[in-house]
Short mmCIF file of C-alpha atoms in Angstrom, two decimals:
data_model
loop_
_atom_site.label_atom_id
_atom_site.label_comp_id
_atom_site.label_asym_id
_atom_site.label_seq_id
_atom_site.Cartn_x
_atom_site.Cartn_y
_atom_site.Cartn_z
CA MET J 1 102.84 136.27 67.70
CA ALA J 2 105.59 133.74 68.33
CA ASP J 3 107.91 136.47 69.64
CA PHE J 4 105.17 137.77 71.83
CA MET J 5 104.50 134.31 73.26
CA SER J 6 108.14 133.63 74.03
CA GLU J 7 108.31 137.04 75.67
CA VAL J 8 105.31 136.02 77.80
CA ALA J 9 107.03 132.75 78.70
CA ARG J 10 110.20 134.64 79.68
CA LEU J 11 108.24 137.08 81.85
CA ASP J 12 106.48 134.15 83.50
CA GLU J 13 109.82 132.64 84.49
CA GLU J 14 110.81 136.05 85.92
CA THR J 15 107.54 136.27 87.84
CA LEU J 16 108.09 132.81 89.30
CA LYS J 17 111.55 133.81 90.48
CA GLN J 18 110.13 136.96 92.02
CA ILE J 19 107.36 135.03 93.80
CA ASP J 20 110.02 132.69 95.11
CA ARG J 21 112.03 135.63 96.48
CA ILE J 22 108.96 137.14 98.15
CA GLN J 23 108.09 133.80 99.74
CA LYS J 24 111.60 133.52 101.16
CA GLU J 25 111.35 137.04 102.58
CA VAL J 26 108.01 136.25 104.23
CA ALA J 27 109.48 133.04 105.65
CA GLU J 28 112.46 134.86 107.12
CA SER J 29 110.37 137.64 108.64
CA CYS J 30 107.91 135.48 110.61
CA GLU J 31 107.81 132.03 112.20
CA PHE J 32 104.92 129.73 111.22
CA ILE J 33 103.57 130.48 114.70
CA GLY J 34 105.08 133.50 116.48
CA ASP J 35 105.56 134.21 120.19
CA GLN J 36 102.77 135.65 122.30
CA GLU J 37 102.87 139.44 122.03
CA ASP J 38 101.02 142.40 123.39
CA ILE J 39 98.16 143.67 121.21
CA ASP J 40 99.95 147.06 121.33
CA ILE J 41 102.33 145.93 118.60
CA LEU J 42 99.46 146.38 116.15
CA THR J 43 99.26 150.10 116.98
CA LYS J 44 102.67 150.59 115.42
CA GLN J 45 101.77 148.69 112.26
CA TYR J 46 99.26 151.31 111.18
CA LEU J 47 99.69 155.05 110.74
CA GLN J 48 98.83 157.15 113.78
CA ASP J 49 96.31 159.16 111.75
CA ASP J 50 94.64 156.00 110.40
CA GLU J 51 91.57 156.69 112.51
CA VAL J 52 89.57 153.62 111.55
CA TYR J 53 92.32 151.13 112.37
CA GLN J 54 93.54 152.94 115.48
CA ALA J 55 89.99 153.03 116.86
CA LYS J 56 89.48 149.37 116.06
CA ILE J 57 92.81 148.42 117.68
CA SER J 58 91.76 150.26 120.86
CA ASP J 59 88.52 148.33 120.81
CA LEU J 60 90.42 145.07 120.25
CA LYS J 61 92.64 145.90 123.27
CA ARG J 62 89.56 146.25 125.44
CA LYS J 63 88.40 142.75 124.45
CA TYR J 64 91.68 140.83 124.14
CA LYS J 65 95.08 140.93 125.84
CA LYS J 66 97.57 139.13 123.63
CA LEU J 67 98.11 137.83 120.13
CA ARG J 68 100.32 135.38 118.33
CA ARG J 69 101.18 136.22 114.77
CA THR J 70 101.27 133.50 112.12
CA ARG J 71 103.14 133.34 108.83
CA GLY J 72 101.20 134.76 105.90
CA ASP J 73 101.70 131.92 103.46
CA GLY J 74 98.07 131.18 102.58
CA ASN J 75 97.98 128.39 105.19
CA CYS J 76 97.56 130.74 108.15
CA PHE J 77 93.95 129.93 109.01
CA PHE J 78 94.59 126.18 109.16
CA ARG J 79 97.85 126.55 111.09
CA ALA J 80 96.36 129.06 113.53
CA PHE J 81 93.31 126.84 114.07
CA GLY J 82 95.39 123.72 114.75
CA TYR J 83 97.86 125.42 117.04
CA ALA J 84 95.36 127.52 119.00
CA TYR J 85 93.11 124.52 119.68
CA LEU J 86 95.91 122.20 120.75
CA GLU J 87 97.54 124.91 122.88
CA LYS J 88 94.26 125.38 124.70
CA GLN J 89 93.93 121.64 125.21
CA LEU J 90 97.46 121.45 126.54
CA GLU J 91 96.15 123.33 129.60
CA GLU J 92 92.66 121.85 129.80
CA LYS J 93 92.78 118.36 128.23
CA THR J 94 88.98 118.28 128.47
CA ASP J 95 88.07 117.87 124.82
CA LEU J 96 90.87 115.78 123.33
CA ASP J 97 89.21 112.35 123.36
CA ARG J 98 86.16 113.73 121.59
CA PHE J 99 88.41 115.60 119.14
CA LYS J 100 90.42 112.48 118.36
CA SER J 101 87.27 110.46 117.61
CA ALA J 102 86.07 113.26 115.34
CA VAL J 103 89.36 113.13 113.40
CA ILE J 104 89.11 109.33 113.08
CA GLN J 105 85.51 109.70 111.92
CA CYS J 106 86.66 112.16 109.23
CA ARG J 107 89.21 109.65 107.95
CA SER J 108 86.56 106.90 107.63
CA SER J 109 84.36 109.26 105.74
CA LEU J 110 87.20 110.25 103.36
CA LEU J 111 88.04 106.57 102.72
CA SER J 112 84.40 105.83 101.92
CA MET J 113 84.45 108.75 99.44
CA GLY J 114 87.20 106.95 97.55
CA TYR J 115 90.35 108.75 98.73
CA PRO J 116 93.15 106.15 98.42
CA SER J 117 94.43 105.34 101.89
CA PHE J 118 98.03 106.09 100.86
CA THR J 119 97.05 109.73 100.31
CA LEU J 120 95.68 110.04 103.87
CA GLU J 121 97.71 107.71 106.07
CA ASP J 122 100.86 109.76 106.69
CA PHE J 123 98.93 112.97 107.34
CA HIS J 124 96.49 111.19 109.64
CA ASP J 125 99.21 109.42 111.63
CA THR J 126 101.29 112.58 112.03
CA PHE J 127 98.28 114.58 113.20
CA ILE J 128 97.07 111.91 115.64
CA ASP J 129 100.61 111.62 117.09
CA ILE J 130 100.57 115.34 117.81
CA VAL J 131 97.08 115.19 119.36
CA GLU J 132 98.21 112.30 121.58
CA SER J 133 101.34 114.17 122.63
CA VAL J 134 99.15 117.05 123.82
CA ASN J 135 97.26 114.58 126.02
CA LYS J 136 100.47 113.64 127.88
CA ALA J 137 101.21 115.53 131.08
CA SER J 138 104.90 115.69 130.14
CA THR J 139 104.42 117.75 126.96
CA SER J 140 105.28 121.42 127.45
CA SER J 141 103.95 124.40 125.53
CA ALA J 142 107.49 124.98 124.22
CA GLU J 143 107.41 121.50 122.66
CA LEU J 144 104.07 122.13 120.99
CA LEU J 145 105.38 125.41 119.63
CA GLN J 146 108.46 123.59 118.35
CA THR J 147 106.23 121.07 116.57
CA PHE J 148 104.33 123.84 114.81
CA ARG J 149 107.56 125.60 113.85
CA ASP J 150 108.96 122.44 112.27
CA GLN J 151 108.06 122.78 108.62
CA GLY J 152 107.50 119.08 107.98
CA LEU J 153 105.20 118.47 110.97
CA SER J 154 103.47 121.84 110.72
CA ASP J 155 102.70 121.46 107.02
CA TYR J 156 101.42 117.92 107.57
CA CYS J 157 98.93 119.30 110.12
CA VAL J 158 97.85 122.03 107.72
CA CYS J 159 97.48 119.53 104.93
CA TYR J 160 95.35 117.15 106.97
CA LEU J 161 93.08 119.96 108.17
CA ARG J 162 92.61 120.90 104.52
CA ILE J 163 91.68 117.34 103.56
CA ILE J 164 89.23 117.14 106.49
CA THR J 165 87.68 120.44 105.35
CA SER J 166 87.36 119.11 101.82
CA GLY J 167 85.75 115.86 103.02
CA TYR J 168 83.19 117.74 105.09
CA LEU J 169 82.27 120.03 102.19
CA GLN J 170 81.79 117.04 99.92
CA SER J 171 79.64 115.15 102.44
CA ASN J 172 77.49 118.26 102.83
CA ALA J 173 77.48 119.21 99.18
CA GLU J 174 73.81 120.04 99.15
CA PHE J 175 74.22 122.76 101.76
CA TYR J 176 77.48 124.22 100.45
CA SER J 177 77.00 124.00 96.69
CA SER J 178 75.12 127.31 96.55
CA PHE J 179 78.27 129.12 97.76
CA MET J 180 80.57 127.75 95.07
CA ASP J 181 80.67 130.63 92.62
CA GLY J 182 82.36 129.70 89.38
CA TYR J 183 82.66 125.98 90.05
CA SER J 184 80.39 123.37 88.56
CA THR J 185 80.90 120.73 91.26
CA ILE J 186 81.89 120.71 94.90
CA LYS J 187 84.65 118.22 94.08
CA GLU J 188 86.14 120.69 91.61
CA TYR J 189 85.93 123.48 94.21
CA CYS J 190 87.68 121.31 96.80
CA SER J 191 90.49 120.14 94.54
CA THR J 192 91.16 123.72 93.45
CA GLU J 193 90.39 125.90 96.48
CA VAL J 194 90.70 123.66 99.54
CA GLU J 195 93.12 120.76 99.10
CA PRO J 196 96.11 122.57 97.53
CA MET J 197 98.52 124.08 100.06
CA TYR J 198 98.86 127.90 100.20
CA LYS J 199 95.24 128.53 99.09
CA GLU J 200 93.68 131.06 101.44
CA ALA J 201 90.71 130.06 103.58
CA ASP J 202 87.34 131.69 103.14
CA HIS J 203 84.12 131.59 105.22
CA ILE J 204 83.26 128.27 103.60
CA HIS J 205 86.49 126.63 104.74
CA ILE J 206 86.03 127.91 108.32
CA SER J 207 82.42 126.83 108.47
CA ALA J 208 83.29 123.33 107.22
CA LEU J 209 86.35 122.72 109.41
CA THR J 210 84.74 123.95 112.63
CA SER J 211 81.69 121.75 111.97
CA ALA J 212 83.73 118.71 110.92
CA LEU J 213 85.80 118.72 114.12
CA GLY J 214 83.26 120.26 116.47
CA VAL J 215 85.64 123.04 117.46
CA SER J 216 83.99 126.40 117.86
CA VAL J 217 85.99 129.42 116.68
CA GLY J 218 85.40 133.14 117.14
CA VAL J 219 86.79 135.23 114.30
CA VAL J 220 87.31 138.90 115.10
CA TYR J 221 87.13 140.99 111.96
CA MET J 222 89.31 144.07 111.70
CA ASP J 223 89.02 145.79 108.33
CA ARG J 224 88.01 149.11 106.77
CA GLY J 225 84.36 148.22 107.20
CA GLU J 226 81.88 150.54 108.90
CA GLY J 227 82.11 151.42 112.58
CA LEU J 228 84.95 151.92 115.05
CA GLU J 229 84.58 148.55 116.77
CA VAL J 230 85.77 145.10 115.77
CA ASN J 231 83.09 142.48 115.17
CA GLU J 232 83.31 138.86 116.19
CA HIS J 233 81.62 136.14 114.22
CA VAL J 234 81.37 132.69 115.77
CA PHE J 235 81.57 129.46 113.75
CA PRO J 236 79.35 127.43 114.00
CA GLU J 237 76.88 130.22 114.69
CA GLY J 238 75.51 130.43 118.22
CA SER J 239 78.21 128.23 119.79
CA ASP J 240 80.60 129.17 122.56
CA PRO J 241 84.06 129.81 121.04
CA MET J 242 86.95 127.67 122.30
CA ILE J 243 89.55 129.77 120.47
CA HIS J 244 89.69 133.24 118.92
CA LEU J 245 91.34 134.40 115.72
CA LEU J 246 91.97 137.89 114.44
CA TYR J 247 91.15 138.43 110.78
CA ARG J 248 92.65 141.26 108.80
CA PRO J 249 92.05 141.16 105.05
CA GLY J 250 93.88 138.09 103.75
CA HIS J 251 95.33 136.98 107.09
CA TYR J 252 94.54 135.23 110.38
CA ASP J 253 96.42 135.53 113.72
CA ILE J 254 95.61 134.02 117.13
CA LEU J 255 94.00 136.11 119.92
CA TYR J 256 94.03 135.58 123.69
CA LYS J 257 91.67 137.01 126.34
CA MET C 1 111.31 109.95 105.50
CA ALA C 2 107.61 110.55 104.98
CA ALA C 3 108.27 111.25 101.30
CA LEU C 4 110.09 107.94 100.80
CA LYS C 5 107.33 105.99 102.53
CA ARG C 6 104.71 107.60 100.33
CA LEU C 7 106.72 106.95 97.14
CA ILE C 8 107.13 103.28 98.05
CA GLN C 9 103.37 103.02 98.66
CA GLU C 10 102.54 104.66 95.35
CA TYR C 11 104.98 102.37 93.54
CA LYS C 12 103.32 99.31 95.08
CA GLU C 13 99.90 100.61 94.11
CA LEU C 14 100.98 101.32 90.51
CA THR C 15 102.49 97.86 90.18
CA LEU C 16 99.42 96.08 91.57
CA ASN C 17 96.85 98.14 89.62
CA PRO C 18 98.64 99.69 86.66
CA PRO C 19 96.55 102.18 84.68
CA GLU C 20 96.15 101.26 81.02
CA GLY C 21 99.03 102.26 78.80
CA ILE C 22 101.29 103.43 81.63
CA VAL C 23 104.34 101.86 83.24
CA ALA C 24 106.20 103.78 85.92
CA GLY C 25 108.73 103.14 88.66
CA PRO C 26 111.98 104.27 90.26
CA LYS C 27 115.01 104.27 87.99
CA SER C 28 116.97 102.32 90.57
CA ASP C 29 116.32 100.59 93.89
CA ASN C 30 118.55 102.95 95.80
CA ASN C 31 116.90 106.22 94.73
CA PHE C 32 113.13 106.40 94.93
CA PHE C 33 113.15 110.14 94.15
CA GLU C 34 113.82 109.65 90.43
CA TRP C 35 111.36 107.71 88.35
CA GLU C 36 111.03 106.73 84.76
CA ALA C 37 107.66 106.35 83.05
CA LEU C 38 106.56 104.91 79.72
CA ILE C 39 103.38 106.43 78.35
CA THR C 40 101.46 105.03 75.40
CA GLY C 41 100.02 107.64 73.04
CA PRO C 42 96.21 107.53 73.45
CA GLU C 43 94.04 105.95 70.74
CA ASP C 44 92.70 108.27 68.06
CA SER C 45 95.15 111.00 69.05
CA PRO C 46 98.04 112.24 66.89
CA PHE C 47 100.35 110.24 69.19
CA ASP C 48 98.37 106.97 68.89
CA GLY C 49 100.59 103.92 69.27
CA GLY C 50 103.79 105.70 70.31
CA VAL C 51 105.56 104.81 73.53
CA PHE C 52 107.10 107.89 75.10
CA ALA C 53 109.65 107.80 77.91
CA ALA C 54 109.62 110.47 80.60
CA GLU C 55 111.34 111.08 83.91
CA LEU C 56 109.87 112.34 87.15
CA VAL C 57 111.99 113.95 89.86
CA PHE C 58 110.41 114.23 93.31
CA PRO C 59 111.21 116.93 95.88
CA GLN C 60 112.27 115.92 99.40
CA ASP C 61 108.94 117.20 100.73
CA TYR C 62 106.78 115.19 98.30
CA PRO C 63 103.73 115.03 98.39
CA LEU C 64 103.46 118.58 99.78
CA ASN C 65 105.02 119.71 96.51
CA PRO C 66 104.68 118.04 93.11
CA PRO C 67 107.41 116.31 91.11
CA LYS C 68 108.92 117.80 87.97
CA MET C 69 108.29 115.85 84.82
CA LYS C 70 110.24 115.79 81.60
CA PHE C 71 109.92 113.74 78.41
CA ILE C 72 113.10 111.94 77.42
CA SER C 73 111.66 110.82 74.09
CA GLU C 74 111.43 113.54 71.49
CA ILE C 75 107.98 115.11 71.50
CA PHE C 76 106.35 118.06 69.72
CA HIS C 77 103.39 119.29 71.73
CA PRO C 78 101.89 122.67 72.75
CA ASN C 79 102.26 121.89 76.47
CA VAL C 80 105.79 120.49 76.42
CA TYR C 81 108.83 122.78 76.41
CA LEU C 82 111.56 122.17 73.85
CA ASP C 83 113.72 120.54 76.54
CA GLY C 84 110.92 118.05 77.32
CA ARG C 85 109.55 119.69 80.51
CA VAL C 86 105.82 119.06 80.85
CA CYS C 87 103.65 122.08 81.63
CA ILE C 88 100.23 121.12 82.94
CA SER C 89 98.29 122.56 85.86
CA ILE C 90 98.42 119.45 88.09
CA LEU C 91 102.23 119.81 88.22
CA HIS C 92 101.90 123.26 89.79
CA THR C 93 100.85 124.48 93.23
CA PRO C 94 98.43 127.45 93.37
CA GLY C 95 101.21 129.93 94.15
CA ASP C 96 103.22 128.82 91.17
CA ASP C 97 101.36 129.76 88.02
CA PRO C 98 103.69 130.14 85.05
CA LEU C 99 101.16 130.34 82.29
CA GLY C 100 98.09 131.87 83.90
CA TYR C 101 95.83 128.84 83.98
CA GLU C 102 92.16 129.51 84.39
CA THR C 103 91.46 129.25 88.12
CA ALA C 104 89.37 126.12 87.74
CA ALA C 105 92.31 124.09 86.43
CA GLU C 106 93.19 121.26 88.78
CA ARG C 107 96.30 122.02 90.82
CA TRP C 108 98.73 119.85 92.69
CA SER C 109 97.63 118.93 96.18
CA PRO C 110 98.93 116.21 98.50
CA VAL C 111 95.90 114.00 97.80
CA GLN C 112 96.84 113.86 94.13
CA SER C 113 99.18 111.05 93.08
CA ILE C 114 101.71 109.94 90.50
CA GLU C 115 98.94 107.98 88.81
CA LYS C 116 96.78 111.12 88.52
CA ILE C 117 99.70 113.04 87.00
CA LEU C 118 100.37 110.33 84.42
CA LEU C 119 96.67 110.12 83.52
CA SER C 120 96.62 113.92 83.08
CA VAL C 121 99.60 113.62 80.75
CA VAL C 122 97.72 111.02 78.69
CA SER C 123 94.75 113.44 78.42
CA MET C 124 97.17 116.21 77.52
CA LEU C 125 98.53 114.10 74.64
CA ALA C 126 94.96 113.53 73.40
CA GLU C 127 93.79 117.11 73.92
CA PRO C 128 96.48 119.78 73.91
CA ASN C 129 95.68 123.09 75.59
CA ASP C 130 96.71 125.54 72.91
CA GLU C 131 96.33 128.54 75.22
CA SER C 132 99.46 127.59 77.08
CA GLY C 133 102.54 128.47 75.11
CA ALA C 134 105.15 126.05 76.44
CA ASN C 135 105.98 125.27 72.82
CA VAL C 136 104.84 128.24 70.76
CA ASP C 137 105.45 126.68 67.37
CA ALA C 138 103.56 123.54 68.32
CA SER C 139 100.62 125.62 69.64
CA LYS C 140 100.50 127.62 66.47
CA MET C 141 100.69 124.58 64.22
CA TRP C 142 98.06 122.72 66.28
CA ARG C 143 95.70 125.66 65.76
CA GLU C 144 96.46 126.59 62.19
CA ASN C 145 97.85 123.56 60.38
CA ARG C 146 96.55 120.38 61.99
CA ASP C 147 97.65 118.14 59.06
CA GLN C 148 101.23 119.24 59.42
CA PHE C 149 101.03 118.75 63.21
CA ASN C 150 99.66 115.22 62.76
CA LYS C 151 102.44 114.41 60.30
CA ILE C 152 105.15 115.48 62.75
CA ALA C 153 103.44 113.56 65.57
CA ALA C 154 103.23 110.41 63.39
CA GLY C 155 106.97 110.72 62.72
CA LEU C 156 107.66 110.97 66.46
CA VAL C 157 105.46 107.92 67.13
CA LYS C 158 107.64 105.88 64.74
CA LYS C 159 110.79 107.31 66.31
CA SER C 160 109.55 106.43 69.81
CA LEU C 161 109.18 102.80 68.67
CA GLY C 162 112.66 102.79 67.14
CA LEU C 163 111.26 102.44 63.60
CA THR C 164 113.23 105.20 61.94
#
């Protein structure tokens, strides 16, 4: 038994090293937020005789023109959401004041839930600084991209969007608690599935974040599911999407019309 | 610089409202990334009355990633490696899962804090998780020979107080 357990411990150390290597490889192969590319690049990622995917890619090309790939590190939904929204506002600047008040409102709500202010402050300030920079006429899209490629700033945005998501789920516990399979409380779900970095986002996360910040998102699903067309689901339901994301199992990228 | 600012804030907080049985702070004024902590063994646990010293080393991107924690005082416990490294779920991010915790175990996230870690360590001293095999012999003894385990723990309590 003891030998077996130390063997398990040794294998665990090996596994950790391997995970570390894989993470480095992923990091080197893709920026946090990539450059805008033609949707055609997807065609080459799947086999020519993969009829389902090739048909769905053709359908996607009819509906969208470009995409921006994001790094697959478990934070991709949050990073894609933050970047896509702010990039859009860099051109339009129509929604930023409302967005900023929504973010400030989320912080008040988190403080009243008992989150110590020292756990929120730095994330909040970093995020608000970025939002304000987008509101300035002098900020270029290259600068915004640079911000989201800087690990420190980019991860702080991701982290704050996670905390906002968690806060919204907890304030709307009654509605969301029926979706929490395997967790006894919404708090437990949030501290395990939402707040830790690298945890992948599910429907619940998307629903909560889009509602918390009032930013409508269209998610285009491309998977092995039935049909030869891609389906778009809008969060919150029935709204007019401000940004579009492409979902392939386990990963989100940004789409452009 | 964000990490340093956060560590200073947490230190202030811990000094103003120290949790019972815990003292913690930077080892020196010129390096806030290495802390020392003194943890009192919880009442009615095998470690009752002991005062155990530990060190915490923070990464440059704290609080995105958790610190590493290691007991300096000698300790015999299912969730502490022989070299003193503490192995509990709150010290790990979700992608970093050395001992296959059940998914519901609380992980590190940036809204956790040094105080939460130290409180988790106090609970760990009171209630070892014998499914994690950081110290295989301690796990086995905790399960199969509690009297012997308690005897060793009592010896370490005395040692931690400098009584032997």
